[in-house]
Amino acid sequence: MTDMDPTLNARGARAAKPDDADGAHAPAGGPLVSARIRARLEAARQRFHANDNISRYIEPGELQALQDEVEERMTEVLRSLVIDVDNDHNTQETARRVAKMYLKEIFAGRYVHAPDVTEFPNVEQLNELMIVGPMRVRSACSHHLCPILGKLWVGVMPNQHSNLIGLSKYARLAEWIMCRPQIQEEAVSQLADLLQEKMKPDGLAIVMEAEHFCMHWRGVRDTDAKMTNSVMRGSFLKDDSLRREFLTLLNLNRR
């Protein structure tokens, strides 16, 4: 057997740091950091569903403390799956890796503020259809926490009062929304709300096409199925010819 990591306690969970300078770890007998964050949300009467961003209610230092807490809980999940995390060299660090992955990567859109996006005035008064995509997007199904991998297209019909954003910012905002456990239909709607608020265009259209590993990996295990859904706002809803132009150009872009 290899030497044990000195930061692990007797049960194999990473020990909390008692001298943590930010004080985010729970004192003896005190509430866990997740309970403190939850109490703030409840006091503010704020929803904290799986696809909600809660970054406003997380104080400095608490995200790392939350990661440590998730690691300890994940160790117990592995123990409940009858995995010998004390002696199996392949899983001794699994709880730490999974906790970091959830908090810092695949669910990061819940815990961090929106990326900075500079909006520019529409000086040239552009009023022609713009399409951005396909953008690669990654999310996770909130039902089974399985991957959702797909592509996203955004169509914008600006007006003279609209704000414009850089092309890379579409991808950054999409990633922030998608990095949460959720269902595809709600993710696309959330992204549409965000872009509508920032850009204030005459029309906004979003189409997402994705593979769901809750179908590929488990259940029916259908590896060919994909889900495609769209959100249309403003002039894309009212103007049939504009909607057809967007969908025609999008389909040409898929080839």
mmCIF file of C-alpha atoms in Angstrom:
data_model
loop_
_atom_site.group_PDB
_atom_site.id
_atom_site.type_symbol
_atom_site.label_atom_id
_atom_site.label_comp_id
_atom_site.label_asym_id
_atom_site.label_seq_id
_atom_site.Cartn_x
_atom_site.Cartn_y
_atom_site.Cartn_z
ATOM 1 C CA MET A 1 0.000 0.000 0.000
ATOM 2 C CA THR A 2 1.273 3.482 -0.820
ATOM 3 C CA ASP A 3 1.793 6.074 1.921
ATOM 4 C CA MET A 4 -1.355 7.923 2.869
ATOM 5 C CA ASP A 5 -1.719 11.590 1.972
ATOM 6 C CA PRO A 6 -0.982 13.487 5.227
ATOM 7 C CA THR A 7 -3.896 15.836 4.500
ATOM 8 C CA LEU A 8 -6.367 12.935 4.698
ATOM 9 C CA ASN A 9 -7.987 12.004 7.977
ATOM 10 C CA ALA A 10 -8.450 8.457 9.272
ATOM 11 C CA ARG A 11 -11.618 7.967 7.229
ATOM 12 C CA GLY A 12 -9.991 9.055 3.988
ATOM 13 C CA ALA A 13 -11.667 12.477 3.724
ATOM 14 C CA ARG A 14 -9.489 15.531 3.314
ATOM 15 C CA ALA A 15 -9.186 17.181 6.688
ATOM 16 C CA ALA A 16 -10.509 20.733 7.094
ATOM 17 C CA LYS A 17 -7.865 23.348 7.731
ATOM 18 C CA PRO A 18 -8.413 24.666 11.285
ATOM 19 C CA ASP A 19 -6.213 27.697 10.696
ATOM 20 C CA ASP A 20 -7.963 28.750 7.508
ATOM 21 C CA ALA A 21 -7.406 32.496 7.303
ATOM 22 C CA ASP A 22 -10.734 33.301 5.680
ATOM 23 C CA GLY A 23 -12.730 31.612 8.452
ATOM 24 C CA ALA A 24 -15.004 29.985 5.909
ATOM 25 C CA HIS A 25 -14.822 26.514 7.459
ATOM 26 C CA ALA A 26 -17.431 25.734 10.062
ATOM 27 C CA PRO A 27 -16.289 26.205 13.651
ATOM 28 C CA ALA A 28 -16.733 23.249 16.004
ATOM 29 C CA GLY A 29 -20.472 22.704 16.253
ATOM 30 C CA GLY A 30 -21.165 25.571 13.831
ATOM 31 C CA PRO A 31 -23.058 25.421 10.519
ATOM 32 C CA LEU A 32 -21.385 24.106 7.386
ATOM 33 C CA VAL A 33 -20.545 26.685 4.738
ATOM 34 C CA SER A 34 -23.339 25.318 2.509
ATOM 35 C CA ALA A 35 -25.820 25.939 5.336
ATOM 36 C CA ARG A 36 -24.587 29.522 5.770
ATOM 37 C CA ILE A 37 -24.952 30.243 2.055
ATOM 38 C CA ARG A 38 -28.391 28.612 2.002
ATOM 39 C CA ALA A 39 -29.475 30.706 5.009
ATOM 40 C CA ARG A 40 -28.526 33.921 3.156
ATOM 41 C CA LEU A 41 -30.510 32.855 0.108
ATOM 42 C CA GLU A 42 -33.552 31.973 2.174
ATOM 43 C CA ALA A 43 -33.336 35.228 4.156
ATOM 44 C CA ALA A 44 -33.262 37.154 0.850
ATOM 45 C CA ARG A 45 -36.124 34.984 -0.487
ATOM 46 C CA GLN A 46 -33.968 34.063 -3.452
ATOM 47 C CA ARG A 47 -34.477 30.877 -5.438
ATOM 48 C CA PHE A 48 -31.495 28.521 -5.629
ATOM 49 C CA HIS A 49 -32.526 25.893 -8.157
ATOM 50 C CA ALA A 50 -29.848 23.879 -9.945
ATOM 51 C CA ASN A 51 -29.651 26.321 -12.871
ATOM 52 C CA ASP A 52 -29.667 29.533 -10.781
ATOM 53 C CA ASN A 53 -26.599 31.694 -10.241
ATOM 54 C CA ILE A 54 -25.975 32.228 -6.507
ATOM 55 C CA SER A 55 -22.643 34.087 -6.678
ATOM 56 C CA ARG A 56 -24.047 37.205 -4.942
ATOM 57 C CA TYR A 57 -24.573 35.169 -1.780
ATOM 58 C CA ILE A 58 -21.098 33.607 -1.590
ATOM 59 C CA GLU A 59 -18.553 35.544 0.475
ATOM 60 C CA PRO A 60 -14.783 35.656 -0.172
ATOM 61 C CA GLY A 61 -13.111 32.374 0.737
ATOM 62 C CA GLU A 62 -16.348 30.401 0.904
ATOM 63 C CA LEU A 63 -16.072 28.816 -2.529
ATOM 64 C CA GLN A 64 -12.917 26.940 -1.514
ATOM 65 C CA ALA A 65 -14.558 25.953 1.779
ATOM 66 C CA LEU A 66 -17.569 24.719 -0.168
ATOM 67 C CA GLN A 67 -15.273 22.656 -2.377
ATOM 68 C CA ASP A 68 -13.715 21.087 0.744
ATOM 69 C CA GLU A 69 -17.183 20.286 2.083
ATOM 70 C CA VAL A 70 -18.274 18.703 -1.207
ATOM 71 C CA GLU A 71 -15.068 16.647 -1.199
ATOM 72 C CA GLU A 72 -15.855 15.246 2.248
ATOM 73 C CA ARG A 73 -19.431 14.442 1.230
ATOM 74 C CA MET A 74 -18.248 12.857 -2.033
ATOM 75 C CA THR A 75 -15.865 10.624 -0.079
ATOM 76 C CA GLU A 76 -18.870 9.336 1.848
ATOM 77 C CA VAL A 77 -20.771 8.751 -1.411
ATOM 78 C CA LEU A 78 -17.884 6.598 -2.642
ATOM 79 C CA ARG A 79 -17.873 4.704 0.658
ATOM 80 C CA SER A 80 -21.628 4.118 0.272
ATOM 81 C CA LEU A 81 -20.900 2.658 -3.175
ATOM 82 C CA VAL A 82 -18.614 0.194 -1.342
ATOM 83 C CA ILE A 83 -15.420 1.570 -2.870
ATOM 84 C CA ASP A 84 -12.296 1.230 -0.727
ATOM 85 C CA VAL A 85 -11.041 4.804 -0.991
ATOM 86 C CA ASP A 86 -8.423 4.136 1.714
ATOM 87 C CA ASN A 87 -6.559 1.448 -0.211
ATOM 88 C CA ASP A 88 -7.628 1.820 -3.855
ATOM 89 C CA HIS A 89 -4.919 3.978 -5.410
ATOM 90 C CA ASN A 90 -7.271 4.904 -8.278
ATOM 91 C CA THR A 91 -9.908 6.515 -6.048
ATOM 92 C CA GLN A 92 -7.942 8.040 -3.171
ATOM 93 C CA GLU A 93 -8.074 11.449 -4.893
ATOM 94 C CA THR A 94 -11.379 10.998 -6.733
ATOM 95 C CA ALA A 95 -13.485 12.949 -4.220
ATOM 96 C CA ARG A 96 -11.112 15.925 -4.441
ATOM 97 C CA ARG A 97 -11.095 15.854 -8.229
ATOM 98 C CA VAL A 98 -14.885 15.540 -8.484
ATOM 99 C CA ALA A 99 -15.485 18.386 -6.010
ATOM 100 C CA LYS A 100 -13.116 20.659 -7.933
ATOM 101 C CA MET A 101 -14.727 19.657 -11.244
ATOM 102 C CA TYR A 102 -18.236 20.487 -10.014
ATOM 103 C CA LEU A 103 -17.400 23.800 -8.309
ATOM 104 C CA LYS A 104 -14.740 25.175 -10.676
ATOM 105 C CA GLU A 105 -15.711 23.707 -14.042
ATOM 106 C CA ILE A 106 -18.966 22.007 -15.046
ATOM 107 C CA PHE A 107 -21.187 23.839 -12.518
ATOM 108 C CA ALA A 108 -19.099 27.035 -12.360
ATOM 109 C CA GLY A 109 -21.924 29.099 -13.859
ATOM 110 C CA ARG A 110 -23.763 28.789 -10.526
ATOM 111 C CA TYR A 111 -20.951 30.119 -8.365
ATOM 112 C CA VAL A 112 -19.181 32.891 -10.298
ATOM 113 C CA HIS A 113 -20.369 36.287 -11.488
ATOM 114 C CA ALA A 114 -21.218 36.856 -15.148
ATOM 115 C CA PRO A 115 -18.183 37.538 -17.360
ATOM 116 C CA ASP A 116 -17.443 41.175 -18.077
ATOM 117 C CA VAL A 117 -18.954 42.136 -21.422
ATOM 118 C CA THR A 118 -18.517 45.578 -22.931
ATOM 119 C CA GLU A 119 -21.459 46.761 -24.997
ATOM 120 C CA PHE A 120 -20.870 49.158 -27.893
ATOM 121 C CA PRO A 121 -23.436 51.585 -29.326
ATOM 122 C CA ASN A 122 -24.711 50.814 -32.802
ATOM 123 C CA VAL A 123 -23.011 53.876 -34.307
ATOM 124 C CA GLU A 124 -23.514 52.763 -37.915
ATOM 125 C CA GLN A 125 -27.168 51.943 -37.168
ATOM 126 C CA LEU A 126 -26.817 48.386 -38.452
ATOM 127 C CA ASN A 127 -30.173 46.750 -39.069
ATOM 128 C CA GLU A 128 -29.340 43.551 -40.942
ATOM 129 C CA LEU A 129 -29.463 39.997 -39.679
ATOM 130 C CA MET A 130 -26.350 38.777 -37.830
ATOM 131 C CA ILE A 131 -25.737 35.095 -37.044
ATOM 132 C CA VAL A 132 -23.086 33.800 -34.647
ATOM 133 C CA GLY A 133 -22.283 30.098 -34.536
ATOM 134 C CA PRO A 134 -21.990 27.264 -34.309
ATOM 135 C CA MET A 135 -20.600 27.616 -30.786
ATOM 136 C CA ARG A 136 -19.658 24.467 -28.895
ATOM 137 C CA VAL A 137 -21.534 24.252 -25.602
ATOM 138 C CA ARG A 138 -21.292 21.872 -22.657
ATOM 139 C CA SER A 139 -23.782 21.433 -19.866
ATOM 140 C CA ALA A 140 -25.134 18.747 -17.536
ATOM 141 C CA CYS A 141 -28.607 17.266 -17.236
ATOM 142 C CA SER A 142 -30.090 18.150 -13.851
ATOM 143 C CA HIS A 143 -31.946 14.813 -13.739
ATOM 144 C CA HIS A 144 -28.915 12.495 -13.835
ATOM 145 C CA LEU A 145 -25.937 14.915 -13.927
ATOM 146 C CA CYS A 146 -24.932 13.422 -17.274
ATOM 147 C CA PRO A 147 -23.208 15.524 -19.955
ATOM 148 C CA ILE A 148 -25.054 17.575 -22.562
ATOM 149 C CA LEU A 149 -22.798 18.373 -25.524
ATOM 150 C CA GLY A 150 -23.913 20.408 -28.474
ATOM 151 C CA LYS A 151 -23.854 23.443 -30.734
ATOM 152 C CA LEU A 152 -25.552 26.800 -30.481
ATOM 153 C CA TRP A 153 -26.480 29.470 -33.026
ATOM 154 C CA VAL A 154 -27.573 33.025 -32.208
ATOM 155 C CA GLY A 155 -29.381 35.332 -34.613
ATOM 156 C CA VAL A 156 -29.659 39.053 -33.861
ATOM 157 C CA MET A 157 -31.657 41.762 -35.622
ATOM 158 C CA PRO A 158 -30.280 45.035 -34.232
ATOM 159 C CA ASN A 159 -31.841 48.485 -34.364
ATOM 160 C CA GLN A 160 -30.308 51.935 -34.069
ATOM 161 C CA HIS A 161 -30.622 51.851 -30.286
ATOM 162 C CA SER A 162 -29.218 48.329 -29.815
ATOM 163 C CA ASN A 163 -25.965 47.557 -28.086
ATOM 164 C CA LEU A 164 -23.416 45.391 -29.888
ATOM 165 C CA ILE A 165 -20.991 42.937 -28.254
ATOM 166 C CA GLY A 166 -17.812 41.275 -29.507
ATOM 167 C CA LEU A 167 -18.105 37.853 -31.153
ATOM 168 C CA SER A 168 -16.185 36.052 -28.407
ATOM 169 C CA LYS A 169 -18.575 37.452 -25.802
ATOM 170 C CA TYR A 170 -21.441 35.375 -27.177
ATOM 171 C CA ALA A 171 -19.419 32.253 -26.385
ATOM 172 C CA ARG A 172 -18.454 33.515 -22.920
ATOM 173 C CA LEU A 173 -22.046 34.312 -21.976
ATOM 174 C CA ALA A 174 -23.258 30.994 -23.385
ATOM 175 C CA GLU A 175 -20.649 29.109 -21.354
ATOM 176 C CA TRP A 176 -21.665 30.958 -18.164
ATOM 177 C CA ILE A 177 -25.293 29.939 -18.655
ATOM 178 C CA MET A 178 -24.569 26.390 -19.788
ATOM 179 C CA CYS A 179 -22.156 25.513 -16.955
ATOM 180 C CA ARG A 180 -24.998 24.567 -14.615
ATOM 181 C CA PRO A 181 -27.129 21.456 -14.119
ATOM 182 C CA GLN A 182 -30.304 22.052 -16.107
ATOM 183 C CA ILE A 183 -32.534 21.034 -18.988
ATOM 184 C CA GLN A 184 -31.818 22.258 -22.496
ATOM 185 C CA GLU A 185 -35.101 24.122 -22.953
ATOM 186 C CA GLU A 186 -34.534 26.315 -19.884
ATOM 187 C CA ALA A 187 -30.861 26.912 -20.707
ATOM 188 C CA VAL A 188 -31.700 28.360 -24.127
ATOM 189 C CA SER A 189 -34.411 30.560 -22.620
ATOM 190 C CA GLN A 190 -32.004 31.852 -19.949
ATOM 191 C CA LEU A 191 -29.416 32.744 -22.586
ATOM 192 C CA ALA A 192 -32.059 34.541 -24.641
ATOM 193 C CA ASP A 193 -33.097 36.602 -21.600
ATOM 194 C CA LEU A 194 -29.474 37.539 -20.925
ATOM 195 C CA LEU A 195 -28.711 38.606 -24.507
ATOM 196 C CA GLN A 196 -32.006 40.488 -24.807
ATOM 197 C CA GLU A 197 -31.180 42.452 -21.648
ATOM 198 C CA LYS A 198 -27.653 43.326 -22.777
ATOM 199 C CA MET A 199 -28.271 44.080 -26.454
ATOM 200 C CA LYS A 200 -31.916 45.195 -26.659
ATOM 201 C CA PRO A 201 -32.301 44.142 -30.314
ATOM 202 C CA ASP A 202 -35.459 44.209 -32.409
ATOM 203 C CA GLY A 203 -35.267 40.440 -32.655
ATOM 204 C CA LEU A 204 -33.340 37.559 -31.136
ATOM 205 C CA ALA A 205 -33.245 33.899 -32.164
ATOM 206 C CA ILE A 206 -31.350 30.996 -30.604
ATOM 207 C CA VAL A 207 -31.160 27.399 -31.806
ATOM 208 C CA MET A 208 -29.406 24.643 -29.851
ATOM 209 C CA GLU A 209 -28.729 21.092 -30.991
ATOM 210 C CA ALA A 210 -27.257 18.703 -28.444
ATOM 211 C CA GLU A 211 -26.578 15.106 -27.486
ATOM 212 C CA HIS A 212 -27.784 14.023 -24.059
ATOM 213 C CA PHE A 213 -25.743 11.359 -22.328
ATOM 214 C CA CYS A 214 -28.666 10.509 -20.048
ATOM 215 C CA MET A 215 -29.925 8.811 -23.244
ATOM 216 C CA HIS A 216 -26.558 7.613 -24.577
ATOM 217 C CA TRP A 217 -25.109 6.279 -21.327
ATOM 218 C CA ARG A 218 -28.155 4.875 -19.542
ATOM 219 C CA GLY A 219 -31.855 4.157 -20.063
ATOM 220 C CA VAL A 220 -32.574 3.447 -23.728
ATOM 221 C CA ARG A 221 -28.884 3.914 -24.645
ATOM 222 C CA ASP A 222 -29.737 5.468 -27.971
ATOM 223 C CA THR A 223 -26.450 6.900 -29.237
ATOM 224 C CA ASP A 224 -27.947 8.674 -32.275
ATOM 225 C CA ALA A 225 -30.663 10.805 -30.673
ATOM 226 C CA LYS A 226 -30.233 14.570 -30.467
ATOM 227 C CA MET A 227 -32.447 17.319 -29.180
ATOM 228 C CA THR A 228 -32.962 20.584 -31.084
ATOM 229 C CA ASN A 229 -34.898 23.512 -29.688
ATOM 230 C CA SER A 230 -35.227 27.203 -30.403
ATOM 231 C CA VAL A 231 -36.267 30.481 -28.833
ATOM 232 C CA MET A 232 -37.562 33.329 -31.006
ATOM 233 C CA ARG A 233 -38.079 36.849 -29.725
ATOM 234 C CA GLY A 234 -39.351 40.108 -31.227
ATOM 235 C CA SER A 235 -39.142 40.419 -35.001
ATOM 236 C CA PHE A 236 -38.227 36.728 -35.418
ATOM 237 C CA LEU A 237 -41.674 35.889 -34.064
ATOM 238 C CA LYS A 238 -43.526 38.503 -36.096
ATOM 239 C CA ASP A 239 -41.697 38.331 -39.438
ATOM 240 C CA ASP A 240 -41.991 34.971 -41.204
ATOM 241 C CA SER A 241 -39.461 35.925 -43.896
ATOM 242 C CA LEU A 242 -36.842 36.912 -41.312
ATOM 243 C CA ARG A 243 -37.341 33.652 -39.432
ATOM 244 C CA ARG A 244 -37.008 31.671 -42.686
ATOM 245 C CA GLU A 245 -33.832 33.573 -43.612
ATOM 246 C CA PHE A 246 -32.279 32.794 -40.229
ATOM 247 C CA LEU A 247 -33.162 29.094 -40.367
ATOM 248 C CA THR A 248 -32.019 28.775 -44.000
ATOM 249 C CA LEU A 249 -28.639 30.353 -43.265
ATOM 250 C CA LEU A 250 -28.295 28.258 -40.131
ATOM 251 C CA ASN A 251 -28.939 25.040 -42.083
ATOM 252 C CA LEU A 252 -26.376 26.046 -44.710
ATOM 253 C CA ASN A 253 -23.926 26.629 -41.879
ATOM 254 C CA ARG A 254 -24.518 23.097 -40.552
ATOM 255 C CA ARG A 255 -23.287 21.425 -43.759
#
